[in-house]
mmCIF file of C-alpha atoms and ligand atoms in Angstrom:
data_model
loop_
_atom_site.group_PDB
_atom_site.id
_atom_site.type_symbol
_atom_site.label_atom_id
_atom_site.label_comp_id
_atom_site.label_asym_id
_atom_site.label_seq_id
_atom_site.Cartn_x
_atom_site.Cartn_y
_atom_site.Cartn_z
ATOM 1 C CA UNK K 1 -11.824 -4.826 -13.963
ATOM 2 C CA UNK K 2 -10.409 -7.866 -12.531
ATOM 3 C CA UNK K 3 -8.126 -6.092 -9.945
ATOM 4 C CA UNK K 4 -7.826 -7.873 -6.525
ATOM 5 C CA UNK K 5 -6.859 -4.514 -4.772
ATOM 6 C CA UNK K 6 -10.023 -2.677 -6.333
ATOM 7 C CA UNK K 7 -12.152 -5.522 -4.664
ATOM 8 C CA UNK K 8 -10.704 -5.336 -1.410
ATOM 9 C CA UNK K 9 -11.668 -1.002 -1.870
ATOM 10 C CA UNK K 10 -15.265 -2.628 -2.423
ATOM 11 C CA UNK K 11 -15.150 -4.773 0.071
ATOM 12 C CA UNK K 12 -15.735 -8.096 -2.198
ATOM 13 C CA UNK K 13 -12.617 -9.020 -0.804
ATOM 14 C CA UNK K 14 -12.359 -9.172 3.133
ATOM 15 C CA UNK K 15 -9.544 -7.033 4.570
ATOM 16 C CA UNK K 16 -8.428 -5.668 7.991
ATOM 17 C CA UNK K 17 -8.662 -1.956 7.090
ATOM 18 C CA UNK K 18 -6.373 0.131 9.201
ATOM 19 C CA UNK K 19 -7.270 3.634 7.726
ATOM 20 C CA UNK K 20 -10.076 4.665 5.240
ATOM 21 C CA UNK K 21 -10.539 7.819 3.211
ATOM 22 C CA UNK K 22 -12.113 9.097 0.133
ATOM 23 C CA UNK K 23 -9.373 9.301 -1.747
ATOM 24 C CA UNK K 24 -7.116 5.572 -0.227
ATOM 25 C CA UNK K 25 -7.625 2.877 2.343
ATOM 26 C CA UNK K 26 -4.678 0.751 4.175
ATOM 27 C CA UNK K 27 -5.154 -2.455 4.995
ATOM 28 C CA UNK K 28 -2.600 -5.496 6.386
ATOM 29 C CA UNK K 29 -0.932 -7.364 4.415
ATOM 30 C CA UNK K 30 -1.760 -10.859 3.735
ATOM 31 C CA UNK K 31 1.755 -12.187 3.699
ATOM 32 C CA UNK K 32 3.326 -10.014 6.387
ATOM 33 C CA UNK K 33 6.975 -9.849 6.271
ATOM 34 C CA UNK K 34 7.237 -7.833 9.320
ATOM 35 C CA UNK K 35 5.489 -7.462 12.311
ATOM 36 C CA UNK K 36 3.710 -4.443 10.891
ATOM 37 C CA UNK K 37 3.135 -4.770 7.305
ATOM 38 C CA UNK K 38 0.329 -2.286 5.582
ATOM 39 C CA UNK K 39 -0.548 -1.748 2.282
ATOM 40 C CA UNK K 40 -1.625 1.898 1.437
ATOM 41 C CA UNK K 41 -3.429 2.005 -1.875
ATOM 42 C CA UNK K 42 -4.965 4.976 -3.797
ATOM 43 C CA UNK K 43 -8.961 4.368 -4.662
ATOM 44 C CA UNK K 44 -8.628 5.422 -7.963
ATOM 45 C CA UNK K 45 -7.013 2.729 -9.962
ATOM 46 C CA UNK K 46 -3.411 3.411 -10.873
ATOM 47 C CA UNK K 47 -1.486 0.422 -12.296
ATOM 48 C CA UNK K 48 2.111 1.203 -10.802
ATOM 49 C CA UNK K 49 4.088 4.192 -9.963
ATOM 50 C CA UNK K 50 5.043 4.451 -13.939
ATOM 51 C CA UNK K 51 1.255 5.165 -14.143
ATOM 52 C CA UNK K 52 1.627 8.384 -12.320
ATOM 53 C CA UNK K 53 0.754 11.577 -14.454
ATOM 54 C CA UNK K 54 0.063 15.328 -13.231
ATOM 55 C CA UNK K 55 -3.168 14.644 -13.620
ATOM 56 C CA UNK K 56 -3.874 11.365 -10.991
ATOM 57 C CA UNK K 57 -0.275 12.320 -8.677
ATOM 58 C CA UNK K 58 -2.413 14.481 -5.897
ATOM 59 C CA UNK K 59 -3.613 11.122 -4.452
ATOM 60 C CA UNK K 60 0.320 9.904 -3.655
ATOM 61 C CA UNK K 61 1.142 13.229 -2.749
ATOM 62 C CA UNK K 62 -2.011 12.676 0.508
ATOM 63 C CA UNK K 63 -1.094 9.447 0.753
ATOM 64 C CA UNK K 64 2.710 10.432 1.915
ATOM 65 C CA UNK K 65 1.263 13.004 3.979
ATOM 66 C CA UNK K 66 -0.970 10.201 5.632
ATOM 67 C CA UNK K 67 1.617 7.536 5.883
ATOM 68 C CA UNK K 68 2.787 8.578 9.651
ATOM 69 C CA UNK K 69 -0.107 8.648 10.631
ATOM 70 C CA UNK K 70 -1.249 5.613 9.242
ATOM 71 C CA UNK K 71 2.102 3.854 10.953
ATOM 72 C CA UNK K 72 1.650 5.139 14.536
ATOM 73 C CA UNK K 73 -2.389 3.568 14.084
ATOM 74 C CA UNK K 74 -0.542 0.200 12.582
ATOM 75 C CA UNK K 75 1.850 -0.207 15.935
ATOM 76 C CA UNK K 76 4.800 1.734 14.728
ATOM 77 C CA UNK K 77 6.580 3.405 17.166
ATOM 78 C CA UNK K 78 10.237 3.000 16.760
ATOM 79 C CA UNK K 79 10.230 3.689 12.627
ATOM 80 C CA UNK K 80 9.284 1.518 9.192
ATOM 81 C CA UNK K 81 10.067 1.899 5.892
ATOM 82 C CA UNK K 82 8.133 2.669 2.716
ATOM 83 C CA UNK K 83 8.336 0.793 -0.404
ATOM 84 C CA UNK K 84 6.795 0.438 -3.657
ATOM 85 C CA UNK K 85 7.731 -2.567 -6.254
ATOM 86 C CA UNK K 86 7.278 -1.337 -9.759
ATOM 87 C CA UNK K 87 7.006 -4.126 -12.834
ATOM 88 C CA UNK K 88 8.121 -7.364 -12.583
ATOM 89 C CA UNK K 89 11.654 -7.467 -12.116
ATOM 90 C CA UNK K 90 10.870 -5.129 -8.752
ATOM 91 C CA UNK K 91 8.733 -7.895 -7.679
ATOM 92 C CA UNK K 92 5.167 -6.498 -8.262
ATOM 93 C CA UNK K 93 2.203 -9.226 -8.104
ATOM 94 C CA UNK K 94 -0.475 -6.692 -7.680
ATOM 95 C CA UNK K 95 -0.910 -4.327 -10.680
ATOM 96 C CA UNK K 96 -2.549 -1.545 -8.433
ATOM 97 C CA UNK K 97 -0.519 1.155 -6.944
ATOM 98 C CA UNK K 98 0.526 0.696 -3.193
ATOM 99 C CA UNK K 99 2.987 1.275 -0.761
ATOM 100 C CA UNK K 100 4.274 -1.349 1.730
ATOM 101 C CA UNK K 101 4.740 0.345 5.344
ATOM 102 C CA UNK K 102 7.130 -1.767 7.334
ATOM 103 C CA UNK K 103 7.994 -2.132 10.927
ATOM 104 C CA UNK K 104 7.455 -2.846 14.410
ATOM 105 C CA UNK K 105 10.712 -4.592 14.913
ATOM 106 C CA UNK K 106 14.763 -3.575 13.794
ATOM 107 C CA UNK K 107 14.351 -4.752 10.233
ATOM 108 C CA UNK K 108 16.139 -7.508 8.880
ATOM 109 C CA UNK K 109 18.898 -6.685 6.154
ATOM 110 C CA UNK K 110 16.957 -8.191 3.238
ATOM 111 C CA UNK K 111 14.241 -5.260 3.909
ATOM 112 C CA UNK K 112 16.449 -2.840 4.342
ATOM 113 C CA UNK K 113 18.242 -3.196 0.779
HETATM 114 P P1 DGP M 201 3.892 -6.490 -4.447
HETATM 115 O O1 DGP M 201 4.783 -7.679 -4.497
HETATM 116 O O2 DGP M 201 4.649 -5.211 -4.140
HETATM 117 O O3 DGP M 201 2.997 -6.377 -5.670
HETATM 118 O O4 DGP M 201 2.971 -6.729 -3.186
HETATM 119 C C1 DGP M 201 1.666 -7.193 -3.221
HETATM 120 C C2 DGP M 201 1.284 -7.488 -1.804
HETATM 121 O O5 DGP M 201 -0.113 -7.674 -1.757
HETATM 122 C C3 DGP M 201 1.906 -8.763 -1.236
HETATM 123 O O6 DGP M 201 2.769 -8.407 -0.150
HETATM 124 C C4 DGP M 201 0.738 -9.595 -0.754
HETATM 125 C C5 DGP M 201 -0.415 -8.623 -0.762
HETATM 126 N N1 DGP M 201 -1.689 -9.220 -1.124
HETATM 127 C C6 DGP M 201 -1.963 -9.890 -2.276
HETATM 128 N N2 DGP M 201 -3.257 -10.286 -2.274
HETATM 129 C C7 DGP M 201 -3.794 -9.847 -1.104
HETATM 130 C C8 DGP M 201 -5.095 -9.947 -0.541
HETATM 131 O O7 DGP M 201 -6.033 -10.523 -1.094
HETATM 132 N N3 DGP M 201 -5.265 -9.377 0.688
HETATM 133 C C9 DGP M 201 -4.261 -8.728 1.342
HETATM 134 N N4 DGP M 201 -4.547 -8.206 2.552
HETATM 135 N N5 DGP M 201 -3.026 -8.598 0.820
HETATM 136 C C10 DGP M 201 -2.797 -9.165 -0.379
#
């Protein structure tokens, strides 16, 4: 499958990982639009957040629980905000579920919609 986020899980892609597990791994964004700018993606992959059934959901469900977490390792210490672009008018490039975690500075209005 020619899925740039499933490379990066294999590590055919270079990344810097901030937190690895069996079931997701966070890693910086390339283009960061804030001082701290993660991606947290599920292993398994999931196209978007309309690809989310009762059958493949437990893996969001850990990754929320692992999102502070994964913030405080990132730098986070004064808040950051989650967000998730689904289809293209949302602005989704990557077809493989993730969730931006933003922060490290006051936001600026356009990423705080
Ligand atoms: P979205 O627009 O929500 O689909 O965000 C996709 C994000 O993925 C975008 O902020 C840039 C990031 N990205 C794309 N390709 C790479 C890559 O090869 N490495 C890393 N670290 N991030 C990438």
């Amino acid at each position: 499958m020619d899925c740039i986020f499933c490379k990066i899980i294999k590590g055919e892609i270079p990344s810097t990982k901030v937190y690895e597990d069996e079931s997701m791994y966070a890693f910086r964004d390339i283009n960061p639009e804030a001082p701290v700018h993660v991606l947290v993606i599920p292993k398994e992959h999931i196209e978007s957040m309309d690809k989310i059934t009762p059958e493949n959901s437990a893996v969001v469900a850990k990754i929320f629980e692992k999102i502070p977490a994964i913030a405080a390792e990132a730098g986070v210490t004064n808040g950051y905000r989650v967000i998730s672009n689904c289809g293209p008018d949302a602005g989704q490039t990557v077809f493989h579920l993730h969730f931006h975690i933003l922060g490290g500075e006051t936001l600026p209005a356009h990423l705080l919609g």
